[in-house]
């Protein structure tokens, strides 16, 4: 037996050395510098993805720009004050304003994850307008939070707020003091501290003042997250000391209920009975408060301001917000000038009977959509990396969480969620369009009512028409074969007509649905099969244009390589 033990010792040392090495690697990876580097890499990868999407589907980018433009203007009209501008609305929908709150609930991770089946069922779209979702039922949320308490806190619950319970028994109104970190590590005090004002973190400034009040260990320190390229809500919370167990207080005398002080909770020295454990399993008791963050959209921020969740709107001047932006009107003007120069070159080549390639026409079509996108997003800040924190006025209640969650942006694809107070909360992401009331169109000659058009459908239609109409310039261009020229013409006509037919059919369905149920069913019976045919045909037309643009370069005429004689184009200089 002794030799076998001696042989096992080197393997054990080797395993311990591997564990220590793995721990050192994990510490290196999770260092702030490495995390910041990975965040920048992830941010740049996201920008490359959006750039590729703008080249392949410029009409999609235009529809998103129109949607964001309407959402920002609705936000400005909603706040109705000089301090809140359209730029603030853009910034809010970029996850620029982060609510910093305290909540007395089960301590849940606020990092967004893939939505569960239960979370998808709880988000029911409200057909009557705002809020976009039907608020989740309070009783059902309490039952869900009770299940979270059993799984996370255990039975009996180890994170019960005994101070609140004792105050409630004494008939006193319990006032929760702000959490504050004591000078000794991992010890919490309940001293009253003034609420942090609505703060704004300047670019490059550290978050040390806030982290000093909310964190107790390096493992729980929140890292500054980007506004555009991440959807993470970092947890900023304190480790509340657990109440002592029965063995730990065995030497403490048990006071009668009528003599127990309401200011300091008392713990019984007797082991909890089965009836007490059963009651704690069925009743959700008040939990110790903890701190968290939640990035709010412009609609959610407006609701929080109107209902008193936040005491005041974020005091962020337009000059400070413009200073954070990585882009300015001068850069956008240069981009438009470059696009204009491309148009002038194509016109000059056509005037001198020089060949223009299909690739130049395709670039011109993408540039046409880009100009409209630039105009719509003229006041939108770009690549703002540091958010602005807004402090909640009081503890966040379950009803407030449900109402805020009901005003999340409506989306069914690529969404993430976290749970708070038993409520499923959907977080914002770059791929999710800000939900708006729509593009108002007055129907005065017909019924005098106002029809709200979906800006995503309208924007996609406008972008498709611009993209297809510019490709029609190559109607009589040189093609390798006659069949390819015919397919080019058919594809361009379909790209112009398809984005017009789809919104028209959609709004005919909406109009008939408002009049009668029978007409709505008949319209859906006819239009749904048509949409299933039009969508694949639209993709095939786009794919053919993309292939033909590069194929035609192998059969370009000789005049393609000739330069424009600019002195001939300028009057009185020839």
Coordinates of N, CA, C and O in Angstrom, one line a residue, residues 74 123-135 297 299-300 403-410 434-438:
X74 N -40.4 61.7 -30.8 CA -41.5 61.4 -29.8 C -41.0 61.6 -28.4 O -41.7 62.1 -27.5
X123 N -44.5 38.0 -21.9 CA -44.5 39.3 -22.7 C -45.6 39.2 -23.8 O -45.4 38.6 -24.8
X124 N -46.7 39.7 -23.5 CA -47.9 39.8 -24.4 C -48.0 41.2 -25.0 O -48.1 42.1 -24.2
X125 N -48.0 41.3 -26.3 CA -48.1 42.6 -27.0 C -49.4 43.2 -26.7 O -50.5 42.6 -26.8
X126 N -49.4 44.5 -26.4 CA -50.6 45.3 -26.1 C -51.0 45.9 -27.5 O -50.3 46.8 -28.0
X127 N -52.1 45.5 -28.0 CA -52.6 46.0 -29.3 C -53.2 47.4 -29.2 O -53.5 48.1 -30.2
X128 N -53.4 47.9 -28.0 CA -54.0 49.3 -27.8 C -53.0 50.4 -27.7 O -53.4 51.5 -27.5
X129 N -51.7 50.1 -28.0 CA -50.7 51.1 -27.9 C -49.8 51.0 -26.7 O -49.5 50.0 -26.2
X130 N -49.4 52.2 -26.2 CA -48.5 52.2 -25.0 C -49.2 51.9 -23.7 O -50.4 52.3 -23.5
X131 N -48.7 51.0 -22.8 CA -47.4 50.4 -23.0 C -47.4 49.3 -24.0 O -48.4 48.8 -24.4
X132 N -46.2 49.0 -24.5 CA -46.1 48.1 -25.7 C -46.4 46.7 -25.3 O -46.9 46.0 -26.1
X133 N -46.2 46.3 -24.0 CA -46.6 45.0 -23.5 C -47.6 45.2 -22.4 O -47.7 46.2 -21.8
X134 N -48.4 44.1 -22.3 CA -49.4 44.1 -21.1 C -48.6 43.9 -19.8 O -47.8 43.0 -19.8
X135 N -48.7 44.8 -18.8 CA -48.0 44.6 -17.6 C -48.2 43.3 -17.0 O -49.3 42.8 -17.0
X297 N -34.7 52.7 -21.9 CA -35.0 53.4 -23.1 C -35.6 54.8 -22.9 O -35.9 55.1 -21.8
X299 N -38.6 55.8 -23.7 CA -40.0 55.6 -23.2 C -40.0 55.2 -21.7 O -40.8 55.7 -20.9
X300 N -39.1 54.3 -21.4 CA -39.0 53.9 -20.0 C -38.6 55.1 -19.1 O -39.0 55.2 -18.0
X403 N -44.2 47.8 -14.7 CA -44.6 48.9 -15.6 C -43.4 49.3 -16.5 O -43.6 49.6 -17.7
X404 N -42.2 49.3 -15.9 CA -41.0 49.6 -16.8 C -40.8 48.5 -17.8 O -40.4 48.8 -18.9
X405 N -40.9 47.2 -17.3 CA -40.7 46.1 -18.3 C -41.8 46.1 -19.4 O -41.5 45.7 -20.5
X406 N -43.0 46.6 -19.1 CA -44.0 46.6 -20.1 C -43.7 47.7 -21.2 O -44.3 47.6 -22.3
X407 N -42.8 48.6 -20.9 CA -42.4 49.6 -21.9 C -41.1 49.3 -22.6 O -40.5 50.2 -23.2
X408 N -40.7 48.1 -22.6 CA -39.5 47.7 -23.3 C -39.8 47.6 -24.8 O -41.0 47.5 -25.2
X409 N -38.8 47.7 -25.6 CA -39.0 47.7 -27.1 C -39.5 46.3 -27.5 O -39.1 45.3 -27.0
X410 N -40.5 46.4 -28.4 CA -41.1 45.1 -28.9 C -40.2 44.4 -29.9 O -39.8 45.0 -30.8
X434 N -36.3 50.8 -31.7 CA -37.1 51.5 -30.7 C -38.5 51.5 -31.1 O -38.9 51.9 -32.2
X435 N -39.4 51.2 -30.2 CA -40.8 51.1 -30.5 C -41.4 52.5 -30.5 O -41.2 53.3 -29.5
X436 N -42.2 52.8 -31.5 CA -42.8 54.2 -31.6 C -44.3 54.0 -32.0 O -44.7 52.9 -32.3
X437 N -45.0 55.1 -31.9 CA -46.4 55.0 -32.3 C -46.6 54.9 -33.8 O -47.6 54.4 -34.2
X438 N -45.6 55.4 -34.5 CA -45.7 55.3 -36.0 C -45.6 56.6 -36.7 O -45.5 57.7 -36.0

